[in-house]
Coordinates of C-alpha atoms and ligand atoms in Angstrom, one line a residue:
M792 CA 0.0 0.0 0.0
K793 CA 1.3 3.5 -0.9
T794 CA 2.1 5.6 2.1
E795 CA -0.8 8.0 2.9
L796 CA -0.5 11.8 3.0
L797 CA -2.8 12.9 5.9
M798 CA -3.7 16.6 6.1
P799 CA -5.6 18.6 8.8
A800 CA -8.9 20.3 7.9
G801 CA -10.6 22.9 10.2
N802 CA -13.7 23.2 8.1
L803 CA -15.3 21.8 4.9
E804 CA -13.6 24.3 2.6
K805 CA -10.1 23.3 4.0
L806 CA -11.1 19.7 3.7
K807 CA -11.8 20.1 0.0
Y808 CA -8.7 22.1 -0.7
S809 CA -6.5 19.6 1.2
L810 CA -7.8 16.8 -0.9
M811 CA -7.8 18.6 -4.2
Y812 CA -4.2 19.7 -3.6
G813 CA -2.9 16.1 -3.0
A814 CA -3.8 14.7 0.4
D815 CA -4.9 11.1 0.4
A816 CA -6.9 11.7 3.6
V817 CA -7.9 14.4 6.0
Y818 CA -8.5 14.4 9.7
I819 CA -11.2 16.6 11.2
G820 CA -12.9 17.2 14.5
G821 CA -16.6 16.8 15.3
K822 CA -18.4 19.6 17.0
V823 CA -18.7 17.4 20.0
L824 CA -16.0 15.1 21.5
S825 CA -13.0 16.6 19.8
L826 CA -10.0 18.3 21.5
R827 CA -9.7 21.2 19.0
A828 CA -12.2 23.4 20.6
Q829 CA -11.5 26.4 18.4
A830 CA -10.8 24.7 15.1
S831 CA -14.2 25.3 13.5
N832 CA -15.3 21.8 14.1
F833 CA -17.7 19.9 11.9
T834 CA -21.4 19.0 12.6
L835 CA -22.6 15.5 11.6
E836 CA -24.0 17.0 8.4
D837 CA -20.6 18.6 7.6
I838 CA -18.9 15.3 8.2
K839 CA -21.4 13.5 5.9
E840 CA -20.7 16.1 3.1
G841 CA -16.9 15.9 3.7
V842 CA -17.0 12.0 3.6
E843 CA -19.0 12.0 0.4
F844 CA -16.6 14.6 -1.2
A845 CA -13.6 12.5 -0.2
H846 CA -15.0 9.1 -1.3
K847 CA -15.8 10.5 -4.7
L848 CA -12.1 11.2 -5.1
N849 CA -11.3 7.7 -3.6
K850 CA -9.8 9.5 -0.5
K851 CA -10.4 9.2 3.2
V852 CA -11.7 11.1 6.2
Y853 CA -10.7 10.4 9.8
I854 CA -12.5 12.0 12.8
T855 CA -10.8 12.9 16.0
V856 CA -12.8 11.8 19.0
N857 CA -10.1 12.6 21.6
V858 CA -11.9 13.9 24.6
I859 CA -11.3 12.5 28.0
P860 CA -14.8 11.4 28.7
R861 CA -16.9 11.5 31.9
E862 CA -19.3 8.8 33.0
S863 CA -22.2 11.1 32.1
E864 CA -21.0 11.2 28.5
K865 CA -21.2 7.4 27.8
D866 CA -24.5 7.5 26.0
L867 CA -23.5 10.5 23.9
I868 CA -20.3 8.8 22.9
K869 CA -22.1 5.5 21.9
D870 CA -24.6 7.4 19.8
Y871 CA -21.9 9.5 18.2
L872 CA -19.7 6.5 17.3
E873 CA -22.7 4.7 15.8
S874 CA -23.6 7.9 13.8
L875 CA -20.0 8.1 12.5
E876 CA -20.0 4.5 11.4
K877 CA -23.3 5.0 9.7
I878 CA -22.0 8.0 7.8
G879 CA -19.1 5.8 6.6
V880 CA -16.1 7.7 8.0
D881 CA -12.9 5.9 7.4
G882 CA -11.7 5.9 11.0
I883 CA -11.6 7.7 14.3
I884 CA -8.6 9.0 16.3
V885 CA -8.8 8.5 20.0
S886 CA -6.7 9.0 23.1
S887 CA -8.9 7.7 25.8
P888 CA -9.1 3.9 26.5
A889 CA -12.8 4.4 27.2
I890 CA -13.5 5.5 23.6
L891 CA -11.3 2.7 22.2
Y892 CA -13.3 0.3 24.3
M893 CA -16.6 1.7 23.2
A894 CA -15.6 1.8 19.6
R895 CA -14.7 -1.9 19.8
T896 CA -17.9 -2.7 21.7
Y897 CA -20.4 -0.9 19.5
T898 CA -18.7 -0.5 16.1
K899 CA -16.3 -2.0 13.6
I900 CA -14.8 1.4 12.9
H901 CA -11.0 1.8 12.2
V902 CA -9.3 3.2 15.3
S903 CA -6.1 5.2 15.5
I904 CA -4.5 5.9 18.8
S905 CA -3.8 9.7 19.0
T906 CA -0.3 11.2 19.5
Q907 CA -1.9 12.4 22.8
A908 CA -1.2 8.9 24.1
S909 CA 2.6 9.5 23.6
V910 CA 3.4 6.1 22.2
T911 CA 7.2 5.8 22.0
N912 CA 7.7 2.0 21.9
L913 CA 6.6 -1.4 20.6
S914 CA 5.1 -2.5 23.9
A915 CA 2.7 0.3 23.9
I916 CA 1.7 -0.5 20.3
K917 CA 1.2 -4.2 21.2
F918 CA -0.9 -3.1 24.2
Y919 CA -3.2 -0.9 22.1
A920 CA -3.4 -3.4 19.3
S921 CA -4.4 -6.1 21.8
L922 CA -7.4 -3.9 22.7
G923 CA -8.4 -3.5 19.0
A924 CA -6.6 -0.4 17.8
N925 CA -5.8 -0.6 14.0
R926 CA -3.2 2.3 13.9
V927 CA -1.0 4.1 16.3
V928 CA 0.1 7.7 15.8
L929 CA 3.6 7.8 17.2
A930 CA 4.8 10.5 19.6
R931 CA 6.6 13.3 17.8
E932 CA 9.7 12.8 20.0
L933 CA 11.0 9.7 18.2
S934 CA 14.1 9.5 15.9
I935 CA 13.9 8.0 12.4
D936 CA 15.9 5.0 13.7
E937 CA 13.3 4.4 16.4
I938 CA 10.5 4.8 13.9
K939 CA 12.2 2.3 11.5
Y940 CA 12.7 -0.3 14.3
I941 CA 9.1 0.0 15.4
K942 CA 7.7 -0.4 11.9
E943 CA 9.9 -3.4 11.2
N944 CA 8.6 -5.1 14.3
T945 CA 4.8 -4.6 14.1
D946 CA 2.0 -5.2 11.7
T947 CA -0.1 -2.4 13.3
E948 CA -0.4 0.6 11.1
I949 CA 2.0 3.4 12.0
E950 CA 1.3 7.2 11.5
V951 CA 4.1 9.7 11.9
F952 CA 4.0 13.5 12.1
I953 CA 6.1 15.1 9.3
H954 CA 5.2 18.8 9.4
G955 CA 3.8 21.6 11.6
G956 CA 4.0 22.7 15.2
M957 CA 5.9 20.9 17.9
C958 CA 5.2 21.0 21.6
S959 CA 7.8 21.3 24.2
G960 CA 5.7 19.2 26.6
F961 CA 5.2 15.8 24.9
S962 CA 2.0 16.8 23.0
G963 CA 0.2 18.9 25.5
R964 CA 1.6 17.5 28.8
C965 CA 2.2 21.1 29.9
T966 CA 0.2 23.5 32.0
L967 CA 1.9 26.7 30.8
S968 CA -1.1 27.7 28.7
N969 CA -3.5 26.8 31.4
Y970 CA -1.6 29.0 33.9
M971 CA -0.9 31.9 31.6
S972 CA -4.2 32.2 29.7
R973 CA -6.6 29.8 31.4
R974 CA -6.6 27.9 28.1
D975 CA -6.3 24.1 28.6
A976 CA -3.5 22.6 26.5
N977 CA -4.8 19.1 27.0
G978 CA -8.3 20.2 26.3
G979 CA -7.3 21.5 22.8
G980 CA -7.1 25.2 23.7
C981 CA -3.3 25.7 23.9
A982 CA -2.4 29.4 23.6
H983 CA 1.2 28.4 22.6
S984 CA 2.4 30.3 25.7
C985 CA 5.8 28.7 25.1
R986 CA 6.2 30.9 22.0
W987 CA 5.6 34.2 23.9
S988 CA 8.6 36.4 24.8
Y989 CA 9.9 36.1 28.3
D990 CA 12.3 37.8 30.7
I991 CA 14.2 36.3 33.7
Y992 CA 13.9 38.0 37.1
E993 CA 16.1 37.3 40.1
D994 CA 14.0 38.7 43.0
D995 CA 12.8 41.9 41.4
K996 CA 15.8 42.4 39.1
K997 CA 15.6 41.6 35.4
I998 CA 18.8 39.7 34.6
N999 CA 18.5 39.0 30.9
T1000 CA 19.3 41.6 28.2
E1001 CA 17.1 40.2 25.4
T1002 CA 13.7 38.5 25.7
F1003 CA 13.5 34.9 24.7
K1004 CA 11.0 32.1 23.8
I1005 CA 10.9 28.6 25.2
G1006 CA 8.9 26.8 22.5
S1007 CA 10.1 24.4 19.9
K1008 CA 10.7 25.2 16.2
D1009 CA 8.1 23.9 13.8
L1010 CA 8.8 20.5 12.3
C1011 CA 9.6 20.1 8.5
A1012 CA 10.6 16.5 7.7
I1013 CA 11.3 16.8 4.0
S1014 CA 14.7 15.1 4.4
Y1015 CA 13.2 12.0 6.0
I1016 CA 10.2 11.3 3.8
K1017 CA 12.1 8.8 1.6
D1018 CA 13.3 6.9 4.8
M1019 CA 9.8 6.8 6.2
I1020 CA 8.3 5.5 3.0
D1021 CA 11.1 2.9 2.6
A1022 CA 10.5 1.9 6.2
G1023 CA 6.8 1.2 5.4
V1024 CA 5.3 4.0 7.5
D1025 CA 1.6 3.8 6.7
S1026 CA 0.6 7.5 7.0
L1027 CA 2.5 10.8 7.0
K1028 CA 0.6 13.4 9.0
V1029 CA 0.7 17.2 8.9
E1030 CA -0.3 19.2 12.0
G1031 CA -2.5 22.3 12.0
R1032 CA -6.3 22.2 11.9
M1033 CA -6.3 26.0 12.6
K1034 CA -4.3 26.7 9.5
S1035 CA -5.5 28.6 6.4
I1036 CA -6.7 27.3 3.0
S1037 CA -3.5 28.5 1.4
Y1038 CA -1.4 26.7 4.0
V1039 CA -3.1 23.4 3.7
S1040 CA -3.1 23.6 -0.1
T1041 CA 0.5 24.5 -0.3
I1042 CA 1.7 21.9 2.2
A1043 CA -0.4 19.2 0.6
Y1044 CA 0.8 20.1 -2.9
T1045 CA 4.5 20.0 -1.7
Y1046 CA 4.3 16.7 0.1
R1047 CA 2.2 15.1 -2.7
T1048 CA 5.0 16.1 -5.1
L1049 CA 7.7 14.7 -2.8
I1050 CA 5.9 11.4 -2.1
D1051 CA 5.2 10.8 -5.8
D1052 CA 8.9 11.7 -6.5
V1053 CA 10.0 9.1 -4.0
Y1054 CA 7.8 6.4 -5.7
N1055 CA 9.0 7.5 -9.1
N1056 CA 12.6 7.6 -8.0
S1057 CA 13.0 11.2 -9.0
V1058 CA 13.6 13.0 -5.6
K1059 CA 15.2 16.4 -6.0
D1060 CA 17.2 18.3 -3.3
N1061 CA 15.5 19.8 -0.3
E1062 CA 15.6 23.4 -1.6
Y1063 CA 13.3 22.4 -4.5
Y1064 CA 10.5 21.3 -2.1
L1065 CA 11.1 24.3 0.3
N1066 CA 10.6 26.5 -2.8
L1067 CA 7.3 24.8 -3.5
M1068 CA 6.2 25.6 0.0
G1069 CA 6.9 29.3 -0.8
E1070 CA 6.5 31.4 2.3
Q1071 CA 4.3 28.9 4.1
V1072 CA 7.4 27.2 5.6
N1073 CA 9.4 29.0 8.2
R1074 CA 13.0 28.7 7.3
S1075 CA 13.9 28.3 10.9
A1076 CA 11.8 25.0 10.9
S1077 CA 13.8 22.0 12.1
D1078 CA 13.6 18.2 11.7
G1079 CA 12.5 17.9 15.3
F1080 CA 13.6 14.7 17.0
L1081 CA 14.1 12.7 13.8
S1082 CA 17.9 13.1 13.6
G1083 CA 18.1 11.8 17.2
H1084 CA 20.5 14.6 18.0
I1085 CA 18.5 17.0 20.1
S1086 CA 20.1 20.4 20.9
N1087 CA 19.1 24.0 21.2
E1088 CA 18.9 24.0 17.4
Q1089 CA 15.4 22.6 17.8
T1090 CA 14.4 25.4 20.2
L1091 CA 12.8 28.7 19.1
Y1092 CA 14.5 31.1 21.4
A1093 CA 14.3 34.5 19.6
K1094 CA 13.1 33.2 16.3
E1095 CA 9.6 33.6 15.0
S1096 CA 7.5 30.7 13.9
S1097 CA 4.3 31.8 12.2
E1098 CA 2.3 31.4 9.1
A1099 CA 3.0 33.8 6.2
T1100 CA -0.6 34.8 5.6
Q1101 CA 0.1 37.9 3.6
A1102 CA 1.7 35.9 0.8
F1103 CA -1.7 34.4 -0.1
Y1104 CA -3.2 36.9 -2.6
G1105 CA -6.4 35.1 -3.8
I1106 CA -8.4 32.2 -5.0
V1107 CA -9.4 31.7 -8.6
L1108 CA -13.2 31.6 -9.1
D1109 CA -13.4 31.6 -12.9
Y1110 CA -11.3 31.9 -16.0
D1111 CA -12.5 33.6 -19.2
K1112 CA -10.6 31.9 -22.1
D1113 CA -11.7 34.4 -24.7
K1114 CA -10.8 37.5 -22.7
R1115 CA -7.7 35.8 -21.1
C1116 CA -8.7 37.1 -17.7
V1117 CA -9.4 35.6 -14.4
L1118 CA -11.9 36.3 -11.6
V1119 CA -10.2 36.3 -8.2
E1120 CA -11.4 36.4 -4.6
V1121 CA -8.9 38.6 -2.9
R1122 CA -7.3 37.5 0.3
N1123 CA -4.5 40.0 0.7
F1124 CA -3.2 43.2 -0.8
F1125 CA -1.6 43.0 -4.3
K1126 CA -0.9 45.6 -7.0
V1127 CA -0.4 46.1 -10.8
G1128 CA 3.1 45.2 -11.9
E1129 CA 3.7 42.4 -9.4
K1130 CA 4.9 39.0 -10.4
V1131 CA 2.8 36.2 -8.8
E1132 CA 3.0 32.5 -8.6
I1133 CA 0.0 30.2 -9.4
L1134 CA -0.4 27.0 -7.6
S1135 CA -2.7 24.4 -9.3
P1136 CA -3.4 20.8 -8.2
G1137 CA -1.2 18.4 -10.1
K1138 CA 0.6 21.1 -12.2
P1139 CA 4.0 22.8 -11.9
I1140 CA 4.0 26.3 -10.3
R1141 CA 3.6 29.0 -12.9
V1142 CA 4.5 32.7 -12.8
S1143 CA 2.5 35.6 -14.2
T1144 CA 2.6 39.4 -14.0
I1145 CA -0.4 41.4 -13.0
E1146 CA -1.0 43.9 -15.8
Y1147 CA -4.4 45.2 -14.7
I1148 CA -6.9 44.9 -11.9
I1149 CA -10.7 45.6 -12.4
N1150 CA -12.5 45.9 -9.1
S1151 CA -16.0 44.7 -8.3
D1152 CA -17.5 48.0 -9.6
G1153 CA -15.9 47.5 -13.0
V1154 CA -13.3 50.2 -12.4
M1155 CA -9.7 49.8 -13.4
V1156 CA -7.5 50.2 -10.2
N1157 CA -3.9 49.8 -9.3
E1158 CA -4.3 47.8 -6.2
A1159 CA -6.6 45.1 -4.8
T1160 CA -7.1 46.1 -1.2
H1161 CA -10.4 44.6 0.1
A1162 CA -10.3 41.0 1.4
L1163 CA -13.0 38.8 -0.2
E1164 CA -13.7 41.4 -3.0
K1165 CA -14.0 39.7 -6.4
V1166 CA -11.6 41.4 -8.9
T1167 CA -10.7 40.6 -12.5
I1168 CA -7.0 40.4 -13.5
N1169 CA -5.2 39.4 -16.7
S1170 CA -3.8 35.9 -17.2
N1171 CA -2.4 34.4 -20.4
I1172 CA -2.1 31.1 -18.5
E1173 CA -5.3 29.2 -18.5
L1174 CA -6.4 28.8 -14.9
N1175 CA -9.0 26.8 -13.1
K1176 CA -11.4 27.3 -10.2
H1177 CA -9.6 26.7 -6.8
D1178 CA -6.1 27.7 -8.2
I1179 CA -4.2 29.8 -5.7
I1180 CA -2.4 33.0 -6.5
R1181 CA 0.4 33.9 -4.2
R1182 CA 3.3 36.3 -3.8
L1183 CA 6.4 35.5 -5.8
K1184 CA 9.2 35.0 -3.2
Ligands
SF4_1306 S1 2.3 26.0 25.7 FE1 3.9 25.1 24.3 S2 4.7 23.4 25.5 FE2 2.8 23.9 26.5 S3 1.2 22.6 25.5 FE3 1.2 24.5 24.4 S4 2.7 24.1 22.6 FE4 3.0 22.5 24.2

């Protein structure tokens, strides 16, 4: 079986973009019983629509059901699991033994053990498999050698994080966010307080000269994808259900290209794939724990780690072949004279120059300034609905 590319999706639109841009599967959270409290979670109707969309493309949808349930929630969970099975979801992701037990008791649904369970060894995998788990999402703190060893010695499906935020506290085993902002990290509300800027005080005296951060750099495992595929890892997972359409599309597009290149024996150097990611990858991202050599190189300290949202100029709504122009929904400021990149599913990145902009009142303007306004721009390149226009780096 070809290794799966698994992308996050915070809503139906992101689900569709992730799949169109190359994901084999997406994971989403239901409105109830999911940790990602603020990640625009899906209703059962949304889940049904998402599953139908994915299955038409021969792709999959997994649902996170990773609450830590109370006794009073038993009936709700049973009903929910049965509804998910009826809808035809491809699997659920759980962290609580209670939900694993209930999924095995009441359904035949595919169950993945969440990274929240911090599985770092074969014994833990055997334990969860003995209880009926089909897949284990490994803890992000493992090296590539540990991942290879685990995969060589188990038939249980293995999922590995390859891209996105890292946590300094073993996936949420940290109360910094709870303490600093009353947002529960293990309840899905982490405020990433480890990435804030801090000073050190000895008694009342500040003793540092520059502020610093204590979080981890983002993960970018481009260098290890071939090793993971060769090792037989079943699923490569990207973090970030709160991320934008442009982020999920770009990251899906890049890893789709890389995974296909591995299978076609045509892998290029890392710089090639970093360029495909454009400004969506932070150049200070690291390979996390994969190298097995952990140092302050994996720590954020003074460096920023954020999504480059301004590089996302717009989404193509329609293309007029005769007039050689394109209708664009604006997402960020751009102007006449700029060179832009066009990202299209399954095609190489193309470059175009903006020669004119006609605003929604039909007036020729020099700049597109209003988010969500529909403007018309020139394009000699034939574009399609859902193509993405972004800043040329
Ligand atoms: S504050 Fe940082 S270390 Fe703590 S749970 Fe959140 S991401 Fe992890």
